Amino acid sequence: HLTIPEMSVETLVNHGRFCRMGFSRTLTDHDRKIVTNAMVAAEVEHLRDKQISSLSGGERQRAYLAMTIAQESPMMLFDEPDTYMDITHKKALLTSLQNLKHQGRGIVLSCHDLPFAFLAADRVLVMHNGRIVADGSPDEVSSMEDVLYRAMGAGMRKTGEQGFLYPYMISL
């Protein structure tokens, strides 16, 4: 658990621009527009003036997502970005990640929520005891049931039905 900073959501997201500001550390109108767009993308604009410490866990995750988006980094590393999120916000997170991908940003995601990971990823790596034991598309890796069972004690199966948020289901 990180120490929760005593600052507003907007201030936190502004921190995402520090790597782009140079020595002046002064936000320009361009920076402010990027910050606002990042808050909209992460669905926290309505929380702009709220203190980070007053937010729920899922809201806090989305505020940190907005800060990361505001950095405009070409590569982004997320560790369990869906932690504390309810299903509605997990769906919004997937949309945000897909939008970032379509903008040309690379995304690396570490996740223990297997259906979420298989849905979010174009490529899945499964690790066991610090070693990569499976590597491929979600469909390819989900077909490696023996490897998945040895690594995680569960397999993945793709459902045949359309319209499900999680087209991959855990098989025990």
XYZ file of N, CA, C and O in Angstrom:
688
model
N 0.836 -1.179 0.000
C 0.000 0.000 0.000
C 0.879 1.240 0.000
O 1.823 1.347 0.768
N 0.547 2.149 -0.863
C 1.268 3.412 -0.929
C 0.703 4.390 0.088
O -0.468 4.321 0.447
N 1.542 5.296 0.531
C 1.053 6.399 1.349
C 0.156 7.251 0.464
O 0.503 7.564 -0.675
N -0.991 7.609 0.978
C -1.944 8.395 0.187
C -1.571 9.866 0.311
O -1.552 10.409 1.414
N -1.270 10.507 -0.814
C -0.871 11.917 -0.745
C -2.037 12.818 -0.368
O -3.181 12.549 -0.708
N -1.721 13.883 0.348
C -2.727 14.888 0.706
C -2.734 15.956 -0.384
O -2.022 16.947 -0.301
N -3.494 15.682 -1.409
C -3.636 16.628 -2.526
C -4.911 16.303 -3.266
O -5.485 15.237 -3.091
N -5.319 17.213 -4.118
C -6.528 16.997 -4.906
C -6.211 16.084 -6.095
O -5.051 15.889 -6.469
N -7.263 15.546 -6.685
C -7.117 14.720 -7.880
C -6.420 15.521 -8.975
O -5.497 15.039 -9.630
N -6.840 16.767 -9.166
C -6.241 17.592 -10.213
C -4.735 17.787 -9.975
O -3.943 17.702 -10.912
N -4.349 18.021 -8.737
C -2.921 18.188 -8.430
C -2.156 16.910 -8.738
O -1.064 16.951 -9.314
N -2.726 15.759 -8.365
C -2.082 14.482 -8.667
C -1.891 14.317 -10.173
O -0.804 13.953 -10.631
N -2.931 14.588 -10.938
C -2.845 14.430 -12.397
C -1.865 15.444 -12.978
O -1.116 15.125 -13.905
N -1.804 16.646 -12.409
C -0.801 17.632 -12.834
C 0.613 17.070 -12.688
O 1.484 17.362 -13.510
N 0.841 16.275 -11.654
C 2.170 15.675 -11.448
C 2.587 14.814 -12.632
O 3.784 14.653 -12.886
N 1.615 14.291 -13.350
C 1.928 13.523 -14.553
C 2.593 14.357 -15.632
O 3.271 13.822 -16.515
N 2.438 15.650 -15.569
C 3.038 16.539 -16.574
C 4.456 16.967 -16.212
O 5.162 17.542 -17.053
N 4.919 16.715 -14.990
C 6.238 17.189 -14.561
C 7.349 16.740 -15.506
O 8.281 17.487 -15.763
N 7.242 15.536 -16.025
C 8.289 15.036 -16.928
C 8.315 15.790 -18.259
O 9.261 15.669 -19.019
N 7.296 16.589 -18.540
C 7.202 17.331 -19.805
C 7.417 18.833 -19.637
O 7.433 19.565 -20.612
N 7.590 19.308 -18.396
C 7.597 20.751 -18.153
C 8.963 21.409 -18.220
O 9.039 22.624 -18.242
N 10.033 20.674 -18.191
C 11.343 21.315 -18.177
C 11.643 21.927 -16.826
O 11.019 21.593 -15.819
N 12.584 22.851 -16.796
C 13.019 23.429 -15.532
C 12.018 24.397 -14.918
O 12.026 24.633 -13.725
N 11.148 24.967 -15.727
C 10.223 25.980 -15.203
C 9.194 25.396 -14.239
O 8.721 26.083 -13.350
N 8.843 24.119 -14.427
C 7.813 23.462 -13.615
C 6.515 24.273 -13.588
O 5.807 24.329 -12.591
N 6.221 24.924 -14.717
C 5.015 25.728 -14.843
C 4.097 25.078 -15.865
O 4.510 24.794 -16.992
N 2.857 24.846 -15.481
C 1.885 24.277 -16.407
C 1.460 25.321 -17.427
O 1.110 26.448 -17.065
N 1.483 24.929 -18.692
C 0.995 25.804 -19.749
C -0.478 25.496 -20.012
O -1.030 24.531 -19.468
N -1.100 26.279 -20.856
C -2.483 25.987 -21.244
C -2.562 24.613 -21.912
O -3.529 23.874 -21.712
N -1.538 24.285 -22.691
C -1.473 22.964 -23.344
C -1.440 21.856 -22.290
O -2.159 20.852 -22.403
N -0.621 22.019 -21.251
C -0.549 21.034 -20.169
C -1.896 20.887 -19.469
O -2.344 19.774 -19.187
N -2.548 22.015 -19.198
C -3.851 21.975 -18.519
C -4.894 21.233 -19.359
O -5.728 20.499 -18.818
N -4.834 21.417 -20.670
C -5.764 20.722 -21.556
C -5.501 19.208 -21.503
O -6.437 18.412 -21.449
N -4.238 18.821 -21.508
C -3.886 17.400 -21.433
C -4.351 16.803 -20.105
O -4.876 15.690 -20.056
N -4.171 17.552 -19.021
C -4.613 17.098 -17.696
C -6.128 16.902 -17.690
O -6.631 15.872 -17.222
N -6.859 17.851 -18.215
C -8.324 17.728 -18.270
C -8.728 16.533 -19.119
O -9.594 15.742 -18.719
N -8.097 16.366 -20.283
C -8.418 15.230 -21.149
C -8.103 13.902 -20.472
O -8.846 12.930 -20.626
N -7.013 13.851 -19.713
C -6.649 12.625 -18.992
C -7.679 12.307 -17.913
O -8.054 11.148 -17.713
N -8.160 13.348 -17.217
C -9.185 13.126 -16.185
C -10.497 12.643 -16.814
O -11.164 11.773 -16.255
N -10.835 13.189 -17.975
C -12.038 12.737 -18.682
C -11.866 11.275 -19.100
O -12.757 10.445 -18.897
N -10.711 10.941 -19.669
C -10.453 9.575 -20.135
C -10.525 8.564 -18.999
O -10.992 7.443 -19.189
N -10.083 8.948 -17.814
C -10.090 8.050 -16.655
C -11.355 8.198 -15.809
O -11.471 7.583 -14.753
N -12.283 9.028 -16.261
C -13.570 9.246 -15.595
C -13.411 9.757 -14.163
O -14.082 9.291 -13.242
N -12.520 10.743 -13.987
C -12.357 11.355 -12.661
C -12.492 12.872 -12.703
O -12.241 13.535 -11.696
N -12.916 13.428 -13.829
C -13.018 14.884 -13.920
C -13.964 15.447 -12.852
O -13.700 16.497 -12.272
N -15.029 14.729 -12.563
C -15.983 15.187 -11.536
C -15.378 15.142 -10.128
O -15.928 15.741 -9.202
N -14.233 14.488 -9.974
C -13.549 14.399 -8.681
C -12.384 15.381 -8.587
O -11.629 15.353 -7.620
N -12.245 16.229 -9.565
C -11.110 17.152 -9.715
C -10.684 17.812 -8.405
O -9.506 17.876 -8.101
N -11.612 18.299 -7.609
C -11.290 19.052 -6.397
C -11.268 18.193 -5.132
O -10.958 18.697 -4.057
N -11.585 16.918 -5.257
C -11.602 16.023 -4.094
C -10.177 15.658 -3.685
O -9.286 15.531 -4.522
N -9.973 15.458 -2.391
C -8.690 15.006 -1.864
C -8.514 13.515 -2.179
O -9.470 12.736 -2.044
N -7.335 13.122 -2.572
C -7.047 11.720 -2.882
C -7.417 10.836 -1.689
O -7.983 9.758 -1.845
N -7.130 11.305 -0.484
C -7.393 10.520 0.725
C -8.885 10.285 0.972
O -9.251 9.380 1.715
N -9.751 11.060 0.340
C -11.191 10.909 0.541
C -11.839 9.972 -0.479
O -13.031 9.685 -0.389
N -11.053 9.489 -1.434
C -11.606 8.672 -2.515
C -11.681 7.199 -2.125
O -10.915 6.724 -1.284
N -12.561 6.483 -2.796
C -12.590 5.031 -2.641
C -11.360 4.454 -3.351
O -10.686 5.152 -4.119
N -11.087 3.189 -3.122
C -9.932 2.555 -3.757
C -10.010 2.601 -5.276
O -9.029 2.888 -5.949
N -11.183 2.327 -5.836
C -11.346 2.352 -7.285
C -11.196 3.748 -7.871
O -10.608 3.937 -8.924
N -11.740 4.744 -7.158
C -11.582 6.134 -7.610
C -10.109 6.528 -7.584
O -9.619 7.194 -8.496
N -9.413 6.103 -6.540
C -7.980 6.411 -6.432
C -7.210 5.763 -7.590
O -6.335 6.393 -8.191
N -7.548 4.522 -7.922
C -6.896 3.845 -9.048
C -7.108 4.648 -10.339
O -6.188 4.806 -11.138
N -8.327 5.140 -10.539
C -8.622 5.903 -11.749
C -7.890 7.243 -11.750
O -7.465 7.725 -12.801
N -7.704 7.854 -10.578
C -6.937 9.107 -10.497
C -5.486 8.855 -10.899
O -4.892 9.640 -11.647
N -4.913 7.754 -10.419
C -3.538 7.417 -10.816
C -3.460 7.070 -12.303
O -2.475 7.380 -12.971
N -4.496 6.444 -12.836
C -4.549 6.176 -14.274
C -4.521 7.494 -15.040
O -3.785 7.639 -16.025
N -5.299 8.483 -14.587
C -5.309 9.800 -15.251
C -3.922 10.434 -15.204
O -3.470 11.016 -16.193
N -3.234 10.327 -14.061
C -1.884 10.875 -13.959
C -0.952 10.203 -14.973
O -0.151 10.862 -15.636
N -1.091 8.897 -15.119
C -0.258 8.154 -16.067
C -0.573 8.554 -17.499
O 0.332 8.756 -18.310
N -1.842 8.698 -17.819
C -2.242 9.125 -19.168
C -1.678 10.512 -19.470
O -1.196 10.772 -20.574
N -1.703 11.406 -18.480
C -1.225 12.785 -18.670
C 0.268 12.845 -18.990
O 0.730 13.820 -19.578
N 1.012 11.830 -18.645
C 2.451 11.812 -18.937
C 2.738 11.736 -20.430
O 3.824 12.085 -20.861
N 1.774 11.215 -21.197
C 1.933 11.034 -22.637
C 3.139 10.167 -22.976
O 3.823 10.381 -23.975
N 3.382 9.181 -22.171
C 4.490 8.264 -22.408
C 4.139 7.312 -23.554
O 3.007 6.832 -23.625
N 5.107 7.011 -24.427
C 4.818 6.070 -25.509
C 4.669 4.630 -25.026
O 4.030 3.817 -25.672
N 5.247 4.305 -23.869
C 5.116 2.975 -23.255
C 4.607 3.155 -21.832
O 5.083 4.021 -21.109
N 3.664 2.317 -21.446
C 3.073 2.429 -20.119
C 3.088 1.052 -19.458
O 2.752 0.052 -20.092
N 3.471 1.028 -18.192
C 3.495 -0.204 -17.411
C 2.468 -0.091 -16.292
O 2.528 0.837 -15.474
N 1.518 -1.018 -16.268
C 0.475 -1.022 -15.250
C 0.579 -2.295 -14.422
O 0.654 -3.391 -14.968
N 0.568 -2.140 -13.107
C 0.572 -3.274 -12.194
C -0.782 -3.325 -11.509
O -1.101 -2.453 -10.692
N -1.579 -4.320 -11.856
C -2.913 -4.507 -11.279
C -3.773 -3.242 -11.362
O -4.304 -2.769 -10.349
N -3.949 -2.664 -12.567
C -4.693 -1.400 -12.660
C -6.171 -1.521 -12.308
O -6.815 -0.517 -12.030
N -6.702 -2.741 -12.292
C -8.122 -2.925 -11.998
C -8.402 -3.198 -10.516
O -9.541 -3.427 -10.134
N -7.375 -3.114 -9.675
C -7.559 -3.322 -8.239
C -8.589 -2.340 -7.695
O -8.580 -1.166 -8.048
N -9.460 -2.820 -6.854
C -10.512 -2.047 -6.191
C -11.653 -1.628 -7.118
O -12.569 -0.937 -6.679
N -11.604 -1.977 -8.392
C -12.628 -1.505 -9.322
C -13.801 -2.471 -9.405
O -13.614 -3.686 -9.454
N -14.999 -1.892 -9.456
C -16.179 -2.704 -9.700
C -16.253 -2.998 -11.198
O -15.459 -2.492 -11.995
N -17.193 -3.823 -11.580
C -17.273 -4.290 -12.969
C -17.490 -3.141 -13.956
O -16.931 -3.143 -15.047
N -18.268 -2.131 -13.572
C -18.516 -0.987 -14.456
C -17.217 -0.250 -14.758
O -16.945 0.107 -15.905
N -16.401 -0.056 -13.724
C -15.151 0.670 -13.931
C -14.075 -0.198 -14.570
O -13.203 0.313 -15.267
N -14.152 -1.520 -14.387
C -13.242 -2.407 -15.122
C -13.528 -2.302 -16.625
O -12.612 -2.265 -17.436
N -14.801 -2.236 -16.965
C -15.180 -2.083 -18.377
C -14.658 -0.753 -18.917
O -14.117 -0.690 -20.027
N -14.802 0.319 -18.130
C -14.280 1.626 -18.555
C -12.759 1.598 -18.671
O -12.191 2.199 -19.585
N -12.091 0.882 -17.756
C -10.638 0.739 -17.838
C -10.239 0.041 -19.131
O -9.297 0.468 -19.806
N -10.952 -1.013 -19.500
C -10.666 -1.699 -20.764
C -10.785 -0.741 -21.938
O -9.933 -0.735 -22.835
N -11.830 0.073 -21.935
C -12.010 1.055 -23.000
C -10.851 2.047 -23.017
O -10.314 2.356 -24.085
N -10.438 2.516 -21.850
C -9.297 3.453 -21.769
C -8.025 2.812 -22.311
O -7.280 3.439 -23.068
N -7.778 1.558 -21.927
C -6.576 0.868 -22.409
C -6.622 0.678 -23.929
O -5.615 0.862 -24.617
N -7.784 0.327 -24.451
C -7.928 0.172 -25.904
C -7.712 1.507 -26.613
O -7.067 1.562 -27.668
N -8.245 2.600 -26.053
C -8.040 3.925 -26.651
C -6.565 4.302 -26.653
O -6.062 4.847 -27.642
N -5.871 4.028 -25.557
C -4.434 4.324 -25.494
C -3.680 3.511 -26.540
O -2.776 4.017 -27.209
N -4.050 2.255 -26.697
C -3.419 1.394 -27.707
C -3.642 1.961 -29.112
O -2.715 2.036 -29.916
N -4.867 2.406 -29.372
C -5.183 2.960 -30.697
C -4.474 4.292 -30.946
O -4.295 4.685 -32.095
N -4.064 4.962 -29.874
C -3.272 6.194 -30.006
C -1.797 5.878 -30.257
O -0.990 6.789 -30.391
N -1.461 4.596 -30.268
C -0.082 4.193 -30.538
C 0.766 3.983 -29.298
O 1.974 3.806 -29.396
N 0.157 4.001 -28.134
C 0.922 3.772 -26.906
C 1.050 2.276 -26.646
O 0.098 1.522 -26.805
N 2.240 1.873 -26.233
C 2.456 0.494 -25.841
C 2.046 0.308 -24.397
O 2.257 1.186 -23.566
N 1.431 -0.824 -24.100
C 0.948 -1.084 -22.751
C 1.426 -2.457 -22.303
O 1.235 -3.452 -23.002
N 2.050 -2.485 -21.144
C 2.410 -3.736 -20.479
C 1.573 -3.784 -19.207
O 1.543 -2.823 -18.442
N 0.911 -4.913 -18.997
C -0.043 -5.041 -17.910
C 0.268 -6.287 -17.097
O 0.377 -7.375 -17.653
N 0.433 -6.115 -15.805
C 0.581 -7.240 -14.889
C -0.745 -7.387 -14.165
O -1.265 -6.418 -13.609
N -1.306 -8.603 -14.184
C -2.655 -8.757 -13.658
C -2.889 -10.193 -13.193
O -2.475 -11.133 -13.868
N -3.571 -10.347 -12.063
C -3.940 -11.662 -11.563
C -5.388 -12.016 -11.883
O -5.797 -13.146 -11.665
N -6.167 -11.069 -12.353
C -7.545 -11.325 -12.764
C -7.478 -11.894 -14.175
O -7.401 -11.162 -15.165
N -7.461 -13.219 -14.266
C -7.199 -13.875 -15.551
C -8.191 -13.509 -16.646
O -7.765 -13.170 -17.754
N -9.506 -13.544 -16.401
C -10.417 -13.147 -17.489
C -10.165 -11.713 -17.956
O -10.190 -11.427 -19.151
N -9.895 -10.806 -17.014
C -9.591 -9.418 -17.386
C -8.316 -9.357 -18.219
O -8.267 -8.692 -19.256
N -7.277 -10.044 -17.779
C -5.997 -10.028 -18.495
C -6.150 -10.589 -19.907
O -5.632 -10.006 -20.865
N -6.873 -11.688 -20.047
C -7.046 -12.295 -21.364
C -7.879 -11.407 -22.282
O -7.678 -11.396 -23.485
N -8.802 -10.650 -21.716
C -9.612 -9.731 -22.515
C -8.823 -8.489 -22.910
O -8.937 -7.993 -24.029
N -8.003 -7.983 -21.998
C -7.284 -6.724 -22.229
C -6.095 -6.882 -23.162
O -5.684 -5.924 -23.808
N -5.527 -8.067 -23.232
C -4.235 -8.248 -23.900
C -4.350 -8.727 -25.340
O -5.255 -9.474 -25.691
N -3.381 -8.298 -26.140
C -3.185 -8.867 -27.470
C -2.251 -10.071 -27.368
O -2.299 -10.978 -28.176
N -1.385 -10.021 -26.357
C -0.402 -11.072 -26.127
C -0.352 -11.349 -24.628
O -0.328 -10.418 -23.827
N -0.337 -12.618 -24.274
C -0.337 -13.023 -22.875
C 0.937 -13.811 -22.576
O 1.309 -14.704 -23.340
N 1.590 -13.450 -21.484
C 2.712 -14.224 -20.961
C 2.272 -14.769 -19.607
O 1.784 -14.013 -18.771
N 2.444 -16.040 -19.400
C 2.123 -16.648 -18.109
C 3.441 -17.049 -17.464
O 4.284 -17.685 -18.091
N 3.586 -16.649 -16.207
C 4.808 -16.974 -15.477
C 4.499 -17.948 -14.348
O 3.423 -17.896 -13.746
N 5.467 -18.806 -14.088
C 5.380 -19.747 -12.975
C 6.772 -19.894 -12.378
O 7.727 -20.162 -13.117
N 6.884 -19.649 -11.080
C 8.185 -19.705 -10.407
C 9.240 -18.836 -11.097
O 10.390 -19.240 -11.257
N 8.807 -17.642 -11.538
C 9.735 -16.685 -12.133
C 10.131 -16.961 -13.566
O 10.998 -16.267 -14.112
N 9.509 -17.921 -14.210
C 9.845 -18.253 -15.599
C 8.606 -18.170 -16.480
O 7.499 -18.499 -16.046
N 8.803 -17.738 -17.715
C 7.706 -17.693 -18.680
C 7.415 -19.120 -19.132
O 8.306 -19.809 -19.632
N 6.157 -19.557 -18.940
C 5.768 -20.918 -19.324
C 4.770 -20.931 -20.485
O 4.510 -21.980 -21.057
N 4.214 -19.773 -20.822
C 3.303 -19.671 -21.963
C 3.400 -18.272 -22.535
O 3.549 -17.302 -21.800
N 3.315 -18.183 -23.856
C 3.449 -16.909 -24.555
C 2.671 -17.004 -25.854
O 2.902 -17.896 -26.665
N 1.733 -16.097 -26.045
C 0.973 -16.084 -27.290
C -0.258 -15.211 -27.164
O -0.445 -14.486 -26.183
N -1.124 -15.301 -28.157
C -2.388 -14.565 -28.121
C -3.259 -15.165 -27.012
O -3.023 -16.303 -26.582
N -4.261 -14.441 -26.550
C -5.154 -15.021 -25.539
C -5.743 -16.364 -25.988
O -5.802 -17.302 -25.193
N -6.150 -16.473 -27.248
C -6.701 -17.742 -27.736
C -5.652 -18.851 -27.709
O -5.943 -19.982 -27.317
N -4.429 -18.520 -28.116
C -3.360 -19.529 -28.110
C -3.047 -19.994 -26.691
O -2.955 -21.192 -26.425
N -2.899 -19.059 -25.784
C -2.534 -19.416 -24.407
C -3.682 -20.147 -23.718
O -3.455 -21.098 -22.968
N -4.919 -19.734 -23.981
C -6.046 -20.418 -23.336
C -6.153 -21.869 -23.789
O -6.697 -22.702 -23.063
N -5.615 -22.188 -24.946
C -5.647 -23.578 -25.420
C -4.547 -24.438 -24.791
O -4.542 -25.649 -24.947
N -3.635 -23.826 -24.047
C -2.542 -24.552 -23.389
C -2.982 -24.951 -21.976
O -2.348 -24.616 -20.981
N -4.080 -25.699 -21.886
C -4.672 -25.985 -20.581
C -3.709 -26.674 -19.629
O -3.667 -26.349 -18.438
N -2.906 -27.620 -20.105
C -1.996 -28.326 -19.203
C -0.976 -27.368 -18.591
O -0.658 -27.441 -17.408
N -0.485 -26.420 -19.391
C 0.478 -25.436 -18.894
C -0.193 -24.523 -17.864
O 0.360 -24.245 -16.797
N -1.399 -24.060 -18.175
C -2.119 -23.167 -17.265
C -2.450 -23.865 -15.949
O -2.307 -23.269 -14.883
N -2.872 -25.120 -16.022
C -3.178 -25.842 -14.791
C -1.941 -26.012 -13.924
O -1.997 -25.848 -12.708
N -0.801 -26.318 -14.538
C 0.435 -26.465 -13.758
C 0.875 -25.132 -13.160
O 1.347 -25.066 -12.030
N 0.710 -24.064 -13.913
C 1.187 -22.752 -13.459
C 0.228 -22.097 -12.468
O 0.664 -21.441 -11.528
N -1.079 -22.246 -12.693
C -2.041 -21.469 -11.913
C -3.113 -22.296 -11.231
O -3.936 -21.757 -10.508
N -3.162 -23.580 -11.509
C -4.196 -24.404 -10.901
C -5.558 -24.212 -11.528
O -6.572 -24.639 -10.987
N -5.593 -23.549 -12.662
C -6.857 -23.311 -13.372
C -6.548 -23.114 -14.850
O -5.431 -22.774 -15.225
N -7.538 -23.345 -15.683
C -7.390 -23.117 -17.108
C -8.303 -21.983 -17.543
O -9.032 -21.405 -16.745
N -8.251 -21.663 -18.815
C -9.114 -20.624 -19.387
C -9.810 -21.219 -20.597
O -9.209 -21.965 -21.363
N -11.051 -20.867 -20.750
C -11.798 -21.291 -21.932
C -12.538 -20.092 -22.486
O -13.077 -19.290 -21.737
N -12.546 -19.996 -23.794
C -13.280 -18.917 -24.435
C -14.716 -19.372 -24.644
O -14.961 -20.461 -25.128
N -15.656 -18.518 -24.252
C -17.064 -18.849 -24.462
C -17.404 -18.609 -25.920
O -16.781 -17.790 -26.593
N -18.400 -19.301 -26.407
C -18.797 -19.141 -27.799
C -19.800 -18.028 -28.013
O -20.132 -17.682 -29.130
N -20.279 -17.444 -26.927
C -21.332 -16.448 -27.036
C -20.765 -15.037 -27.126
O -19.787 -14.710 -26.474
N -21.395 -14.206 -27.924
C -20.996 -12.807 -28.078
C -21.660 -11.951 -27.010
O -22.680 -12.315 -26.452
N -21.088 -10.785 -26.755
C -21.724 -9.821 -25.888
C -21.360 -9.930 -24.424
O -21.894 -9.189 -23.607
N -20.479 -10.833 -24.064
C -20.052 -10.940 -22.677
C -18.862 -10.039 -22.436
O -17.976 -9.938 -23.282
N -18.831 -9.392 -21.281
C -17.675 -8.575 -20.937
C -16.438 -9.446 -20.888
O -15.390 -9.082 -21.384
N -16.561 -10.625 -20.286
C -15.440 -11.563 -20.177
C -15.694 -12.768 -21.073
O -16.377 -13.692 -20.672
N -15.163 -12.763 -22.291
C -15.380 -13.915 -23.151
C -14.560 -15.132 -22.717
O -14.779 -16.226 -23.205
N -13.613 -14.939 -21.774
C -12.817 -16.048 -21.259
C -13.305 -16.394 -19.867
O -13.494 -15.529 -19.018
N -13.492 -17.666 -19.644
C -13.974 -18.152 -18.351
C -12.918 -19.058 -17.735
O -12.243 -19.797 -18.442
N -12.824 -19.024 -16.426
C -11.891 -19.892 -15.708
C -12.480 -21.278 -15.621
O -13.651 -21.452 -15.307
N -11.648 -22.278 -15.922
C -12.077 -23.675 -15.752
C -11.242 -24.275 -14.630
O -10.019 -24.159 -14.632
N -11.910 -24.875 -13.666
C -11.224 -25.441 -12.496
C -11.034 -26.937 -12.632
O -11.693 -27.623 -13.299
